[in-house]
Short mmCIF file of C-alpha atoms in Angstrom, two decimals:
data_model
loop_
_atom_site.label_atom_id
_atom_site.label_comp_id
_atom_site.label_asym_id
_atom_site.label_seq_id
_atom_site.Cartn_x
_atom_site.Cartn_y
_atom_site.Cartn_z
CA MET Q 1 0.61 48.20 6.11
CA ILE Q 2 4.19 47.28 5.21
CA VAL Q 3 4.18 44.45 7.77
CA ALA Q 4 1.05 42.94 6.22
CA VAL Q 5 2.66 42.99 2.76
CA LEU Q 6 5.80 41.30 4.11
CA VAL Q 7 3.76 38.61 5.84
CA LEU Q 8 1.84 37.88 2.65
CA ALA Q 9 4.98 37.94 0.51
CA PHE Q 10 7.21 35.83 2.74
CA GLY Q 11 5.24 34.00 5.39
CA GLY Q 12 1.59 34.06 4.52
CA SER Q 13 -0.29 30.89 3.87
CA SER Q 14 -3.04 30.45 1.36
CA GLY Q 15 -4.32 27.43 3.26
CA LYS Q 16 -3.02 25.04 0.59
CA LYS Q 17 -0.31 22.60 1.46
CA SER Q 18 2.11 21.31 -1.12
CA PRO Q 19 2.44 17.55 -1.22
CA PRO Q 20 5.74 16.29 0.16
CA SER Q 21 8.46 15.77 -2.41
CA PRO Q 22 9.11 12.16 -3.39
CA THR Q 23 12.15 10.61 -1.76
CA THR Q 24 14.03 7.39 -2.25
CA THR Q 25 13.90 4.86 0.55
CA ASN Q 26 16.79 2.54 1.38
CA SER Q 27 15.30 -0.05 -0.96
CA GLY Q 28 15.33 2.42 -3.85
CA VAL Q 29 11.53 2.68 -3.96
CA ARG Q 30 10.13 6.17 -4.46
CA SER Q 31 7.84 7.23 -1.66
CA SER Q 32 6.11 10.50 -0.78
CA GLU Q 33 4.60 9.96 2.67
CA GLY Q 34 6.45 9.72 5.96
CA ALA Q 35 4.19 8.02 8.55
CA HIS Q 36 2.90 5.25 6.29
CA PRO Q 37 4.93 5.34 3.07
CA PRO Q 38 3.26 3.62 0.11
CA ALA Q 39 6.33 1.42 -0.40
CA ALA Q 40 5.68 -0.17 3.01
CA ASP Q 41 2.27 -1.32 1.74
CA VAL Q 42 3.66 -3.59 -1.01
CA SER Q 43 5.64 -6.83 -0.85
CA ILE Q 44 6.59 -9.44 -3.45
CA THR Q 45 5.26 -12.89 -2.57
CA SER Q 46 6.70 -14.73 -5.59
CA CYS Q 47 8.97 -14.02 -8.55
CA GLU Q 48 9.08 -16.45 -11.46
CA LEU Q 49 9.04 -17.11 -15.17
CA ASP Q 50 5.79 -18.39 -16.60
CA PRO Q 51 6.67 -21.89 -17.90
CA SER Q 52 4.47 -21.56 -20.99
CA THR Q 53 5.42 -18.02 -22.10
CA SER Q 54 8.80 -17.32 -20.41
CA PHE Q 55 7.43 -13.95 -19.28
CA ALA Q 56 8.60 -12.80 -15.86
CA SER Q 57 5.96 -12.14 -13.24
CA ALA Q 58 5.86 -10.97 -9.65
CA LYS Q 59 2.94 -11.69 -7.36
CA LEU Q 60 2.31 -8.73 -5.06
CA LYS Q 61 0.64 -8.37 -1.69
CA ILE Q 62 -0.76 -4.90 -0.93
CA ILE Q 63 -1.87 -3.90 2.57
CA ASN Q 64 -3.39 -0.43 2.86
CA HIS Q 65 -1.83 1.07 6.00
CA SER Q 66 -3.41 4.49 5.37
CA SER Q 67 -6.65 5.72 6.91
CA LYS Q 68 -8.49 6.12 3.58
CA PRO Q 69 -9.51 3.85 0.69
CA SER Q 70 -6.62 3.98 -1.77
CA ASP Q 71 -5.57 3.21 -5.33
CA TYR Q 72 -2.04 1.96 -6.05
CA SER Q 73 0.25 2.24 -9.06
CA ILE Q 74 3.14 -0.22 -8.73
CA SER Q 75 6.20 -0.72 -10.97
CA VAL Q 76 8.44 -3.79 -10.86
CA GLU Q 77 11.71 -4.56 -12.65
CA PHE Q 78 12.92 -8.04 -13.48
CA LEU Q 79 16.64 -8.79 -13.28
CA ALA Q 80 18.77 -11.65 -14.61
CA ALA Q 81 21.10 -13.47 -12.21
CA ASN Q 82 23.96 -11.14 -13.27
CA GLY Q 83 21.89 -8.04 -12.40
CA THR Q 84 21.01 -7.11 -15.99
CA ARG Q 85 17.49 -5.78 -16.40
CA VAL Q 86 15.48 -8.20 -18.52
CA GLY Q 87 12.11 -6.48 -18.29
CA GLU Q 88 9.71 -4.32 -16.37
CA GLY Q 89 6.03 -4.39 -15.60
CA GLY Q 90 3.41 -2.68 -13.56
CA THR Q 91 -0.07 -2.93 -12.18
CA LEU Q 92 -2.88 -0.79 -10.82
CA GLN Q 93 -4.94 -1.84 -7.83
CA THR Q 94 -8.00 0.25 -7.01
CA HIS Q 95 -10.25 0.81 -4.00
CA VAL Q 96 -8.19 -0.96 -1.33
CA ALA Q 97 -9.92 -0.20 1.98
CA PRO Q 98 -7.92 0.80 5.08
CA GLY Q 99 -6.41 -2.34 6.62
CA GLU Q 100 -7.50 -4.45 3.64
CA THR Q 101 -5.12 -6.83 1.84
CA ALA Q 102 -5.18 -7.15 -1.95
CA GLU Q 103 -3.17 -9.36 -4.28
CA ASP Q 104 -2.08 -8.58 -7.81
CA THR Q 105 0.50 -9.58 -10.41
CA ALA Q 106 2.95 -7.46 -12.40
CA SER Q 107 4.30 -9.11 -15.56
CA SER Q 108 6.89 -8.24 -18.15
CA PRO Q 109 5.99 -8.51 -21.84
CA THR Q 110 9.62 -9.52 -22.54
CA GLN Q 111 10.65 -13.17 -22.52
CA ALA Q 112 13.53 -14.16 -20.25
CA THR Q 113 15.52 -17.28 -19.42
CA GLY Q 114 17.32 -18.57 -16.35
CA ASN Q 115 16.94 -17.34 -12.81
CA ILE Q 116 15.40 -13.92 -12.24
CA THR Q 117 14.84 -11.59 -9.33
CA CYS Q 118 12.04 -9.06 -8.97
CA LYS Q 119 12.31 -5.60 -7.44
CA VAL Q 120 9.56 -3.07 -6.72
CA THR Q 121 10.86 0.20 -8.17
CA SER Q 122 7.99 2.56 -7.39
CA VAL Q 123 4.75 2.65 -5.45
CA GLU Q 124 2.28 5.50 -5.66
CA ARG Q 125 -0.79 5.59 -3.47
CA PHE Q 126 -3.76 7.85 -4.22
CA SER Q 127 -6.97 8.42 -2.30
CA SER Q 128 -9.79 6.52 -4.04
CA ALA Q 129 -12.49 8.79 -5.43
CA GLY Q 130 -16.00 8.01 -4.26
#
């Protein structure tokens, strides 16, 4: 009887697994999965200022490396040549099938001038419902 209580108190499992804690990869992108981290699914294909609005934008390529249809929440920061943050933006991409490639754009609502760089700061991947 005492052994059963100890097992339940210290080593028992309810059958539920906690999701892994987010970690920071070498690139600074938050990721929560080891085998196919969400950050590995996203790359920046272009980073530029819109000539008519001066808003910064990053074109993104998303490849779903997981085994399930997924939704993505992606954040990007825009940096001036001296490293100063000049804006941030984000995008949501839904229902990306396994192995499928999707393209999207993240834009900053803040005007900028000069040369900029774009950096993905976070990628979250969720299983698509239905």
